[in-house]
Coordinates of C-alpha atoms and ligand atoms in Angstrom, one line a residue:
X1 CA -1.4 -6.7 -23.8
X2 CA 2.4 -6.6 -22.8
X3 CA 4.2 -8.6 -20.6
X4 CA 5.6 -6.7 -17.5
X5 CA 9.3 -8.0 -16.7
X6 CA 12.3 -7.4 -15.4
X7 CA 15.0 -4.0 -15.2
X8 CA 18.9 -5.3 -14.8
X9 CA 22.0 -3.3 -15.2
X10 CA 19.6 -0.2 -15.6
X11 CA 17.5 -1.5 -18.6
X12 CA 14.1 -3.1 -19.1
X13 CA 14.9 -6.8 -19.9
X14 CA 12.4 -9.3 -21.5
X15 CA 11.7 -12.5 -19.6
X16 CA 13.2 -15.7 -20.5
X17 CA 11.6 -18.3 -18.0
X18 CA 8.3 -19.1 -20.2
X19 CA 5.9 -18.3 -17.1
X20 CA 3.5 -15.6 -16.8
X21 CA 0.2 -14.3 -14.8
X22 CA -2.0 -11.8 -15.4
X23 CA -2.7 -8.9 -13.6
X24 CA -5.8 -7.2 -13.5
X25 CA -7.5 -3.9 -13.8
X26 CA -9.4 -3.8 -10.4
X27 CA -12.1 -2.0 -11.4
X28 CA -13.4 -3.0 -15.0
X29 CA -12.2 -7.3 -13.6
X30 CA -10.5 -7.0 -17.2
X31 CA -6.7 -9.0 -17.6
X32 CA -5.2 -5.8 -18.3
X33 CA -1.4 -7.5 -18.9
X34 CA 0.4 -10.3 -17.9
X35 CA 4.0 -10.0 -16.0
X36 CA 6.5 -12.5 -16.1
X37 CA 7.5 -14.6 -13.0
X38 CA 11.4 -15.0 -12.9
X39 CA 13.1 -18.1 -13.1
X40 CA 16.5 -18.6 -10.8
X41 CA 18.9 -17.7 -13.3
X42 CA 17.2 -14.4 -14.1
X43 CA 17.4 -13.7 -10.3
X44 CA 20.8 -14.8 -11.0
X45 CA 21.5 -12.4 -13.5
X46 CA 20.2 -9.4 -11.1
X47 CA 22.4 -10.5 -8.3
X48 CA 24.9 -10.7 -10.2
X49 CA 24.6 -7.0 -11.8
X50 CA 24.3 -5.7 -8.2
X51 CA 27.3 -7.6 -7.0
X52 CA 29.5 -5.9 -10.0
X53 CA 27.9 -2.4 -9.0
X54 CA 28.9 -2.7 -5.3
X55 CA 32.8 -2.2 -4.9
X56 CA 32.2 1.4 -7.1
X57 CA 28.8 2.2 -5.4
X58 CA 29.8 1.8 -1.8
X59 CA 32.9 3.7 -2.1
X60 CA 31.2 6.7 -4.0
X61 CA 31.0 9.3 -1.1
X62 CA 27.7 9.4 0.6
X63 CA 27.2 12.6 -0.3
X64 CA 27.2 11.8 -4.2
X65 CA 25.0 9.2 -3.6
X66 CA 22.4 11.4 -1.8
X67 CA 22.7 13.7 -4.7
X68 CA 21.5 11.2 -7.0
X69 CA 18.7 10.4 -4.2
X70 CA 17.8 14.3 -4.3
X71 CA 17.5 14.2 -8.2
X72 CA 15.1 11.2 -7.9
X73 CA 13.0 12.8 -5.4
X74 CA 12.6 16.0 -7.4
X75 CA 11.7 13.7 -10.0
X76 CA 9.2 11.6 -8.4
X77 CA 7.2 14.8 -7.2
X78 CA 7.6 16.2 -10.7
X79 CA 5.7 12.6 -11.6
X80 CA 3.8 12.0 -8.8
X81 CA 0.3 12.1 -10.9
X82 CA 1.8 9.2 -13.3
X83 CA 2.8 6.9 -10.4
X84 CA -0.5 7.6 -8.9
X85 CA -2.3 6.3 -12.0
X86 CA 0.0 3.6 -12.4
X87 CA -0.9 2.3 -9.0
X88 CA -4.9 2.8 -9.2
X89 CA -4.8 0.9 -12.9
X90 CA -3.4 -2.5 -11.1
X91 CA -4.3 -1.7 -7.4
X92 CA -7.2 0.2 -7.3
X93 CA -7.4 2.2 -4.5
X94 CA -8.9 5.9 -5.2
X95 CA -6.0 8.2 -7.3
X96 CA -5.8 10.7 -4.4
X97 CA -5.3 7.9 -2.0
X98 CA -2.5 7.0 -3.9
X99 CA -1.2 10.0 -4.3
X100 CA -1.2 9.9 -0.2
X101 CA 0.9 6.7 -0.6
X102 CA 3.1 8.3 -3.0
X103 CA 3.8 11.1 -0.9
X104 CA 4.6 9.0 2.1
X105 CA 7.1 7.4 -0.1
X106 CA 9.1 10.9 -1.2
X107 CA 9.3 11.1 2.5
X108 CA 11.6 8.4 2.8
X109 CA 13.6 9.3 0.3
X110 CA 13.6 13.3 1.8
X111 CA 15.2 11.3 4.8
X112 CA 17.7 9.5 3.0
X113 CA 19.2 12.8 1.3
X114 CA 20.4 13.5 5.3
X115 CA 23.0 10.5 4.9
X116 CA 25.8 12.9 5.0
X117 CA 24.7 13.7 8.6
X118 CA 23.5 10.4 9.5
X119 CA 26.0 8.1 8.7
X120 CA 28.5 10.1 10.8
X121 CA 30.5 8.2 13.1
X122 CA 31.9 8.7 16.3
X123 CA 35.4 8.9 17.7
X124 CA 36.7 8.8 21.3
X125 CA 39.7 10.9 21.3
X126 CA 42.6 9.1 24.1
X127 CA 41.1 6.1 24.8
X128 CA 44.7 5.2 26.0
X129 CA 47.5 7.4 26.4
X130 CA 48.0 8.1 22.4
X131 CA 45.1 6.0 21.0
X132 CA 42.1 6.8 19.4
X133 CA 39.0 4.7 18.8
X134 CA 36.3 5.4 16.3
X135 CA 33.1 3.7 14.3
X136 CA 31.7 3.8 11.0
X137 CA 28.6 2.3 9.9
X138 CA 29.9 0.5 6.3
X139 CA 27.1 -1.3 4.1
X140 CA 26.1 -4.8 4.1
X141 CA 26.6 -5.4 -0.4
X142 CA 23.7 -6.5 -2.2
X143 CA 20.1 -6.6 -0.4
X144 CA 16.9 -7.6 -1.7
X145 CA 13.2 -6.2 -1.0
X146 CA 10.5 -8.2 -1.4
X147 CA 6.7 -6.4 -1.5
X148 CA 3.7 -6.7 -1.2
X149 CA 0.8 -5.6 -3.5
X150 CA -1.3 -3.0 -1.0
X151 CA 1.4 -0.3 -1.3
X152 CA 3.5 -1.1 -4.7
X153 CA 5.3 2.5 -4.5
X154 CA 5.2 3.1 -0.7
X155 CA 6.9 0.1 0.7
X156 CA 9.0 -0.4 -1.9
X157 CA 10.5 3.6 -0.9
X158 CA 10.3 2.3 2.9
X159 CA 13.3 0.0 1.8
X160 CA 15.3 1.0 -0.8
X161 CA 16.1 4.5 -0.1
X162 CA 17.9 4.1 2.8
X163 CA 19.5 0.8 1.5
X164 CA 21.1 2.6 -1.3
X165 CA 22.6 6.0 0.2
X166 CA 23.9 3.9 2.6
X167 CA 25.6 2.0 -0.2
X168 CA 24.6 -1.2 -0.9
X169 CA 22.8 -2.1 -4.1
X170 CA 19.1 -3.5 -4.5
X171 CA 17.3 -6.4 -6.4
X172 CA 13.8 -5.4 -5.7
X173 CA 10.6 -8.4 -6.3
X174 CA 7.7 -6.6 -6.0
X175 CA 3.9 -8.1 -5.8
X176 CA 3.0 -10.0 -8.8
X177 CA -0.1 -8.3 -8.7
X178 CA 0.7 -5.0 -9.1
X179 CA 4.3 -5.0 -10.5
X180 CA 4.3 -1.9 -12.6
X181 CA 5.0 1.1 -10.5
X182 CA 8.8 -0.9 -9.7
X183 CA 9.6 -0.1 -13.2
X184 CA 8.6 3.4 -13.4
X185 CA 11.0 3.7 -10.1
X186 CA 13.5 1.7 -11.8
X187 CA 13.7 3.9 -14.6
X188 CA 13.4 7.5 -12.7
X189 CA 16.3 6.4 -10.3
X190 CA 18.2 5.9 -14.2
X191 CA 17.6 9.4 -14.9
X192 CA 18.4 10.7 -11.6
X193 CA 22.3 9.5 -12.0
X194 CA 21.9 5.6 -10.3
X195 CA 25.1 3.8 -12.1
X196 CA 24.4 0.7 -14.0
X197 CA 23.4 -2.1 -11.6
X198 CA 22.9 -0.2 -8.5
X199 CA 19.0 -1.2 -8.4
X200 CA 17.5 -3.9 -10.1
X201 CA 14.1 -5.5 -10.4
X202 CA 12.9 -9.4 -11.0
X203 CA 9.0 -10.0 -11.3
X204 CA 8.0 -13.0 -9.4
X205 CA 6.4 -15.1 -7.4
X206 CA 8.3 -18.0 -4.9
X207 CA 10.4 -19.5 -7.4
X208 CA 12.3 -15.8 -7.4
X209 CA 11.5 -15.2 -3.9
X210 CA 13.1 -18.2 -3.2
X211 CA 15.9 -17.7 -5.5
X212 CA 16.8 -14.7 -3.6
X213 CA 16.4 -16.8 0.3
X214 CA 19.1 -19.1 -1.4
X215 CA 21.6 -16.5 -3.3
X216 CA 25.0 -16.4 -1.0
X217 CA 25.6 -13.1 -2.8
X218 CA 22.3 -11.9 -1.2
X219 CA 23.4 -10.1 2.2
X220 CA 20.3 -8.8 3.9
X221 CA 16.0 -9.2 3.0
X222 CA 14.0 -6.7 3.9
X223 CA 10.0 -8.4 3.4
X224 CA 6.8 -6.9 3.6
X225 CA 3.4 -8.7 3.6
X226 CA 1.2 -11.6 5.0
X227 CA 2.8 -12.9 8.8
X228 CA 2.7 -16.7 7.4
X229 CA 5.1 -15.5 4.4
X230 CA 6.3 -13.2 6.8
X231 CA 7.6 -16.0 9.1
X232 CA 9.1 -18.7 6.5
X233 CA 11.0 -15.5 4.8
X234 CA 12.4 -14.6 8.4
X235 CA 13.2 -18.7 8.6
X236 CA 14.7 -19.0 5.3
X237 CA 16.8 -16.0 5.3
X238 CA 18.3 -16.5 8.8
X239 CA 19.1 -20.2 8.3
X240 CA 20.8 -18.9 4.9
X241 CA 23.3 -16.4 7.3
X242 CA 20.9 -13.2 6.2
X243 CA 20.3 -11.0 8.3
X244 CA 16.4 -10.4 7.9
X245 CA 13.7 -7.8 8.7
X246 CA 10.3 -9.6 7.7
X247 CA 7.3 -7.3 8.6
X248 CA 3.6 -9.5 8.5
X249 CA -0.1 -9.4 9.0
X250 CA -2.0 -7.0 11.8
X251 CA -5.1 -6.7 13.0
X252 CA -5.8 -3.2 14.2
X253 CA -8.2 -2.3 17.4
X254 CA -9.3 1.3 18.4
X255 CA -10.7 2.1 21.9
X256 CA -13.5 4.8 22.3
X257 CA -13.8 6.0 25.7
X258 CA -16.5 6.9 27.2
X259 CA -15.7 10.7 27.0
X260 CA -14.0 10.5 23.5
X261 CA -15.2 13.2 21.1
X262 CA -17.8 10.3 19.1
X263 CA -18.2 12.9 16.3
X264 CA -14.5 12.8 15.9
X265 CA -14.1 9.4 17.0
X266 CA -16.8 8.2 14.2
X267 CA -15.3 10.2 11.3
X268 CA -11.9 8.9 12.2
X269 CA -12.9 5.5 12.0
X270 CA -14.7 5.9 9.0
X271 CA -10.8 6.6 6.7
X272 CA -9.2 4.0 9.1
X273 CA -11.6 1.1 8.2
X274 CA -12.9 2.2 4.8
X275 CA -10.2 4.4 3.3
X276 CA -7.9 2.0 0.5
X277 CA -11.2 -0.5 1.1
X278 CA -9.4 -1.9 4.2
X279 CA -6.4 -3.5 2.0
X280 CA -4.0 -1.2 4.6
X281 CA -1.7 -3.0 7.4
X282 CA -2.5 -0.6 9.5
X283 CA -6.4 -0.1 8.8
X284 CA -8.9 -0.4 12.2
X285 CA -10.4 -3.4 11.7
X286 CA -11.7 -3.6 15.5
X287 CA -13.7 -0.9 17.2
X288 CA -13.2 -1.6 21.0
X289 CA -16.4 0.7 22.5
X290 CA -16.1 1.3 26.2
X291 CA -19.8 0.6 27.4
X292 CA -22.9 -0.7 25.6
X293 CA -23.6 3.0 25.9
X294 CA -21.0 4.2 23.8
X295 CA -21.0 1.2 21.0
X296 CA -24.9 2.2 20.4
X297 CA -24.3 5.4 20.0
X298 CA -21.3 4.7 17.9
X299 CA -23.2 2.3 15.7
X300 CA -25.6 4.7 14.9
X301 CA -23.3 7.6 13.7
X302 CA -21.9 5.0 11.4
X303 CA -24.6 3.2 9.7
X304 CA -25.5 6.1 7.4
X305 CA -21.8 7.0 7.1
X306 CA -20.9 3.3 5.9
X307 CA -24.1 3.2 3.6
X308 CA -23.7 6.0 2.0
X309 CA -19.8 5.2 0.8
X310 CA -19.2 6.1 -3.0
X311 CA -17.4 3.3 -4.1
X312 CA -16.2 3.1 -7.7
X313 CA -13.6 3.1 -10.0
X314 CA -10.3 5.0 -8.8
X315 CA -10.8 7.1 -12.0
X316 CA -13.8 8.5 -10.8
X317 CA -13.2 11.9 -8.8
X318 CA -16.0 11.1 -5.9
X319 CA -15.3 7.4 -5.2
X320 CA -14.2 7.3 -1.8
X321 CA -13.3 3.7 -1.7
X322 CA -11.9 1.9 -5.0
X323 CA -12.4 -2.2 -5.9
X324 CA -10.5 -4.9 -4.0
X325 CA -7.6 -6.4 -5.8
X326 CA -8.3 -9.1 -7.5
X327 CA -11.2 -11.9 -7.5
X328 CA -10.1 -14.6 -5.0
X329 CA -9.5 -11.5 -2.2
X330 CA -12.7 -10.5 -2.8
X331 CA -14.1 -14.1 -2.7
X332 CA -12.3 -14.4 0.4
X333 CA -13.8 -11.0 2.2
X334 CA -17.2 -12.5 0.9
X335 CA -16.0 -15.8 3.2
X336 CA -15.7 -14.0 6.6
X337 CA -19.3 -11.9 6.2
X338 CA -21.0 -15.1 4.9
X339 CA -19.9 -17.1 8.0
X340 CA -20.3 -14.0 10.4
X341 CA -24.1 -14.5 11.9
X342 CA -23.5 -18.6 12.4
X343 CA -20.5 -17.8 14.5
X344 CA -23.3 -15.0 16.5
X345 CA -22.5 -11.7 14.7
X346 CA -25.0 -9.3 14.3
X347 CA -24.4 -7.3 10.9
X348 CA -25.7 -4.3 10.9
X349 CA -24.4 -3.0 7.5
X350 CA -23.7 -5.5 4.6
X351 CA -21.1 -4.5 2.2
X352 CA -21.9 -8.0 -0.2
X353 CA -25.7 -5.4 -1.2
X354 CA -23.3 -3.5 -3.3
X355 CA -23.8 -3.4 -7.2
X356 CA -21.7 -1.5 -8.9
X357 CA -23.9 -0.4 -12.2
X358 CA -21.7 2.1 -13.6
X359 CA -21.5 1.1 -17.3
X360 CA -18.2 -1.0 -17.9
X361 CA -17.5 -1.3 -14.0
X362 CA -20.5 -4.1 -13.7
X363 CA -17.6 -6.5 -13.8
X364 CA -14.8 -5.4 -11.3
X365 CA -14.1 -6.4 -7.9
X366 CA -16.1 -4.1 -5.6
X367 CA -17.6 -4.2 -2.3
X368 CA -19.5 -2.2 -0.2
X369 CA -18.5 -1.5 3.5
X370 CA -19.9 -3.6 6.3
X371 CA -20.2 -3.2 9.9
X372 CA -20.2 -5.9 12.0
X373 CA -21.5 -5.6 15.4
X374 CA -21.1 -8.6 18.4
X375 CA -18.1 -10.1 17.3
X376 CA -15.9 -11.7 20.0
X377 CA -12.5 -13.4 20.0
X378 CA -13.6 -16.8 19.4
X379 CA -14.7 -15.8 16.2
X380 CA -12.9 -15.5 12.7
X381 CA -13.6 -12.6 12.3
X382 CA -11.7 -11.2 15.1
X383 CA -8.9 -14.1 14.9
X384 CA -8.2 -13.8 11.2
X385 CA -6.8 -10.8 9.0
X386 CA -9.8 -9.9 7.1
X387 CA -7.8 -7.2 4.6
X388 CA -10.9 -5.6 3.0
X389 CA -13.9 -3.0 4.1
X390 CA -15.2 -5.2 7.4
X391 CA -15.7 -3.1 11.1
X392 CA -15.9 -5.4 13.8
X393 CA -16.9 -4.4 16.7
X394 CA -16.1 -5.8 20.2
X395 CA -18.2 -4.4 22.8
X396 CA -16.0 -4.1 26.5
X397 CA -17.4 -2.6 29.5
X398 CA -14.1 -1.4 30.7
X399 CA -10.6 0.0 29.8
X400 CA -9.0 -2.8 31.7
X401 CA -11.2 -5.8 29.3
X402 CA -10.6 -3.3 26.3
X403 CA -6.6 -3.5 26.8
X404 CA -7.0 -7.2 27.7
X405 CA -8.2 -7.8 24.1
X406 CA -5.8 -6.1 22.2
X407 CA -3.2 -8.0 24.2
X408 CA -5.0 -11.0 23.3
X409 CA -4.4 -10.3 20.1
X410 CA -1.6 -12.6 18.1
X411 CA -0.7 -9.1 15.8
X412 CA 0.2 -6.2 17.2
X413 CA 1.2 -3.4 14.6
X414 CA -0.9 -0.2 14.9
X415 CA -3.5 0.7 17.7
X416 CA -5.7 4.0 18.6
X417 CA -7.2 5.3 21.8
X418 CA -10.1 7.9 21.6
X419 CA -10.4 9.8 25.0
X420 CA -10.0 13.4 26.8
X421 CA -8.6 12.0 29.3
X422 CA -4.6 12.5 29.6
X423 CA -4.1 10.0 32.4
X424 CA -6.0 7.1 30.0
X425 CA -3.9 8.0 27.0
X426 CA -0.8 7.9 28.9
X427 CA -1.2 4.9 30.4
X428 CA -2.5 3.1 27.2
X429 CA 0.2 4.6 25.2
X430 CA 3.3 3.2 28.1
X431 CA 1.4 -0.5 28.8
X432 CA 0.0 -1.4 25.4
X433 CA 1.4 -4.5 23.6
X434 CA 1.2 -3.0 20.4
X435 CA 4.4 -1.4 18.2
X436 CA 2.4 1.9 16.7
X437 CA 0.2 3.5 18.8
X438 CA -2.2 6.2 18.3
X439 CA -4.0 9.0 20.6
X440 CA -6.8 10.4 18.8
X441 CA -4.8 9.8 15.9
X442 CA -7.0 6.9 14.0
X443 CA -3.7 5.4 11.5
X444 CA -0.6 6.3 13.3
X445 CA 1.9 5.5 10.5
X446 CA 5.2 7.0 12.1
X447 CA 7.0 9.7 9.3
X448 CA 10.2 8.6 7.3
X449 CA 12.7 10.0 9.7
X450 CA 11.0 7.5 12.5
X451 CA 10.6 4.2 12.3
X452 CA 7.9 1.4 11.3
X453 CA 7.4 -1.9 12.7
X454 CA 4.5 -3.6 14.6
X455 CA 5.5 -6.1 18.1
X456 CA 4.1 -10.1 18.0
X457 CA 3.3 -11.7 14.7
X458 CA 3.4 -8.1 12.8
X459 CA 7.6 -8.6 13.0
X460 CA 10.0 -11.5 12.8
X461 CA 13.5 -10.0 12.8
X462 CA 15.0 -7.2 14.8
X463 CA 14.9 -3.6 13.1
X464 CA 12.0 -1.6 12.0
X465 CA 11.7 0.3 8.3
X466 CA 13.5 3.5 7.5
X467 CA 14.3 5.9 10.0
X468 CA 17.3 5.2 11.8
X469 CA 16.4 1.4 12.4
X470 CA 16.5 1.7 8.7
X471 CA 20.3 2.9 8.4
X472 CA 20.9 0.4 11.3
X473 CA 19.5 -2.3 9.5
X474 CA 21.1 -1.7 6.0
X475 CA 24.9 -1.3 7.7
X476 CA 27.3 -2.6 10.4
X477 CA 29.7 -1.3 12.4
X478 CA 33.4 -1.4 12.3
X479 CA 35.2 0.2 15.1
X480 CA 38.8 0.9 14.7
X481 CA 41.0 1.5 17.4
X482 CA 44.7 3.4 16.1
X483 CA 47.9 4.3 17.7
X484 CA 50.3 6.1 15.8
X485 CA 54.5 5.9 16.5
X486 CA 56.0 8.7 18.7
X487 CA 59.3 7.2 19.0
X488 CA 58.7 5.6 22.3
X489 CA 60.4 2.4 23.1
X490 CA 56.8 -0.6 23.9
X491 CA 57.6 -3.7 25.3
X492 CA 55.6 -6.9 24.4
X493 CA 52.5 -7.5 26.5
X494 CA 51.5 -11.0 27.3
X495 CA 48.6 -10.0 29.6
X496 CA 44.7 -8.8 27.8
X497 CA 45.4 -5.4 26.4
X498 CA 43.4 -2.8 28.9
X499 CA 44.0 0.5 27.9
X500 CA 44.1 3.8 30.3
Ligands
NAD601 P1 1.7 -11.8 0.6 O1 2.4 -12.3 1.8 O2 0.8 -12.6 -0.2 O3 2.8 -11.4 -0.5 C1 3.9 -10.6 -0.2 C2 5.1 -10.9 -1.0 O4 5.5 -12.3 -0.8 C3 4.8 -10.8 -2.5 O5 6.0 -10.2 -3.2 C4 4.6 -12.3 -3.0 O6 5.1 -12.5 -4.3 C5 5.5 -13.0 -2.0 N1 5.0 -14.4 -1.7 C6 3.6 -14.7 -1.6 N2 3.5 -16.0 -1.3 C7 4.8 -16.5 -1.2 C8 5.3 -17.8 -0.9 N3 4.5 -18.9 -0.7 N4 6.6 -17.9 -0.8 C9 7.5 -16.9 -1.1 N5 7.0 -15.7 -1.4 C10 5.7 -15.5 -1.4 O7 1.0 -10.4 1.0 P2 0.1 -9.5 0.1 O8 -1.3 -10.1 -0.1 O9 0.8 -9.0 -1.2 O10 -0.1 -8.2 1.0 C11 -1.0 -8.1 2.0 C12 -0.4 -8.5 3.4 O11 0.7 -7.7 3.6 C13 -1.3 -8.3 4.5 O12 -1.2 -9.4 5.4 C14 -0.8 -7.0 5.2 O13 -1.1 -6.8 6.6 C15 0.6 -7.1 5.0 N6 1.3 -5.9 5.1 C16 2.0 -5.6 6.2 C17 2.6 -4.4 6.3 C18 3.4 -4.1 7.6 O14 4.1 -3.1 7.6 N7 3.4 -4.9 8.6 C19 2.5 -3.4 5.3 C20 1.8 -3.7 4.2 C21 1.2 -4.9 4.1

């Protein structure tokens, strides 16, 4: 068993603080390693790498530092296989699904090579008789990332990308509960070219997260995970002077129409709700069926769909849905089907029958999918993020009631409409209250060169990730305004300078 730790000034550094946690393998429940939590003077130490690497880093042209960004993308779909494995050993999910996450991630980076382009200003020419104005977008210094476990590879890339070609430097803190893959991205943005101290990573829990809220050498957080985390980061940071992005919980509804395509509709929701067993910020959680008409027919297409879900071990080829994380999220999924039929759910597929019997699996933290038909907002089920394999389903009789739940809602990050019908979709798409929205498009995760964000209690803080909220967030702009001597004779001017 080795201890996971920290990368500083481009090499793998042991831990000094005495504290530790394990982290599991998902899928056998063994403690497959620990990882070392970071005391403040090792967050020190990687603050204080990243502050030396700035001056040199944010002067290097932008287009040397998307070449080094090109060199790590080749890299990473060189290794895309490894990262995948290394994020279904802690995490779990299926190794093709994370291959989708890693993927997503490249993306980012694929967007960051356009810095060049991107980060160009612009200049009014004359503004006054002989002056010129213009704007560049300069870097912030050293920003920290802090992640959460569901997406150790893809978040992380939502953040630092952009962060660095723009030019500041990075001390990541990634989820304690599956901390490896920072290290493998540590190292590969080494062999691409990153100078010493451009990107470092401290394992932690809130003694480094806090560390980091505190540091005055820390300029910007970008967060990722649960809203009430979400919300003291967002606190924390701002009182501090930081400018903050802090992206939280969700708590996603799709609408099926009464003319939706129910074939496509069903199979859709079937990867939305079930694909990564739920543990996705933007999974469907609520199915919002127009009619009792439509939810009884939609309940019966899924039944046999959700009972016969292969779930197993990520190493297993036909596993569609791997184990949850860890024990105690497992536990906690357990919590909302258990209370589900005294609060006057009906459940009409039970995900807590599942026994895994595949020799050496018998211990790991699995799940079958449930479906949950009946629910209603006064329930916890609907109020609560649930994070694991649960449908609900919230029967409405109309559009009008269906949109009045979702806006009901206290998260708002991703929601779907299923319909034919142009007019609905519009209209859904203009009014909802919602930040990602979907037509007939189950997960609408925008791509890299777009941005994401959710509205409500899925965002404290201003800017969305990557994209160009991304380069927004990561820089600020100076705007100078010159005039250069021709010889002519200026008087002093007492009066507010106007120019034209
Ligand atoms: P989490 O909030 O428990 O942890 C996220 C990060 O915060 C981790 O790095 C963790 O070490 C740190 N942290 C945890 N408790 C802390 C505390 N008390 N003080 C300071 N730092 C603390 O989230 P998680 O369980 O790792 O991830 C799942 C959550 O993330 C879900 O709520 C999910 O919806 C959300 N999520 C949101 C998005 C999005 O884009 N909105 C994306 C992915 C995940």
């Amino acid at each position: 068993m080795t201890e996971i730790a920290h990368f500083i000034n481009n090499a793998r550094v042991a831990s000094t603080s005495g504290r530790n946690q394990p982290v599991f393998n998902p899928a056998t429940g063994e403690e497959a390693n620990t990882v070392a939590l970071a005391s403040t003077a090792e967050v020190d130490a990687a603050v204080a790498a990243a502050k030396a690497a700035w001056p040199a880093w944010s002067k290097t042209p932008a287009l040397r530092r998307a070449r080094i960004l090109d060199k790590f993308k080749n890299i990473l779909w060189d290794r895309a296989e490894d990262l995948a494995r290394a994020i279904s050993a802690e995490h779990g999910k299926t190794h093709d699904d994370a291959l989708g996450e890693v993927t997503r991630g490249i993306e980012v980076v694929e967007f960051a090579v356009g810095a060049p382009s991107f980060l160009k200003g612009e200049f009014s020419e004359n503004v006054g008789t002989n002056v010129d104005s213009f704007n560049i977008r300069q870097a912030l210094g050293v920003v920290a990332g802090i992640t959460p476990f569901n997406f150790p590879a893809m978040v992380p890339l939502w953040m630092f990308p952009v962060a660095l070609v723009t030019g500041n430097t990075f001390v990541l803190k990634p989820s304690e509960r599956d901390p490896s893959a920072s290290l493998l991205l540590a190292e590969w943005l080494k062999e691409a070219g990153l100078p010493d101290g451009v990107f470092n990573v401290v394992q932690g829990d809130k003694v480094a997260v806090d560390a980091l809220l505190e540091h005055p050498d820390v300029k910007a957080i970008s967060f990722v995970g649960s809203t009430p985390i979400a919300q003291y980061i967002h606190q924390t940071g701002t009182a501090n002077g930081k400018r903050v992005q802090a992206l939280g919980g969700a708590k996603n509804h799709m609408v099926i129409m009464p003319d939706a395509d129910l074939d496509m509709a069903a199979n859709a929701l079937m990867g939305a709700a079930f694909g990564s067993a739920g543990e996705r910020c933007m999974a469907i959680s609520v199915a919002v069926p127009v009619t009792d008409a439509v939810a009884d027919a939609l309940i019966e297409k899924l039944t046999p769909m959700i009972e016969s879900l292969k779930v197993g071990p990520s190493t297993d080829k036909d596993s569609d849905m791997g184990p949850i994380v860890t024990a105690q999220s497992l536990e906690r999924i357990h919590g909302f089907l258990d209370g589900a039929e005294a609060e006057g759910a009906k459940i009409v597929v039970d995900g807590r029958e599942f026994k895994q019997d595949k020799q050496g699996y018998e211990n790991g933290f699995y799940i079958g999918g449930s479906l949950v038909d009946n629910v209603e907002p006064d329930m916890r089920l609907w109020k609560e993020e649930i994070f694991g394999p649960v449908l609900s389903v919230v029967r409405r009789n109309t559009y009008d009631d269906a949109v009045a739940l979702i806006d009901q809602c206290e998260y708002a990050n991703g929601t779907a409409i299923f319909t034919r019908d142009g007019d609905t979709a519009r209209a859904f798409s203009q009014d909802i209250e919602v930040g990602m929205v979907g037509v007939n498009v189950p997960i609408p995760v925008p791509m890299a060169f777009h941005s994401f964000g959710g509205w409500k209690a899925s965002i404290f803080g201003d800017h969305h990730m990557h994209g160009m909220e991304g380069v927004r967030f990561y820089t600020r702009i100076k705007t100078t305004t010159q005039r250069w001597p021709t010889g002519q004779r200026t008087d002093p001017e007492f009066t507010m300078p106007t120019l034209g």
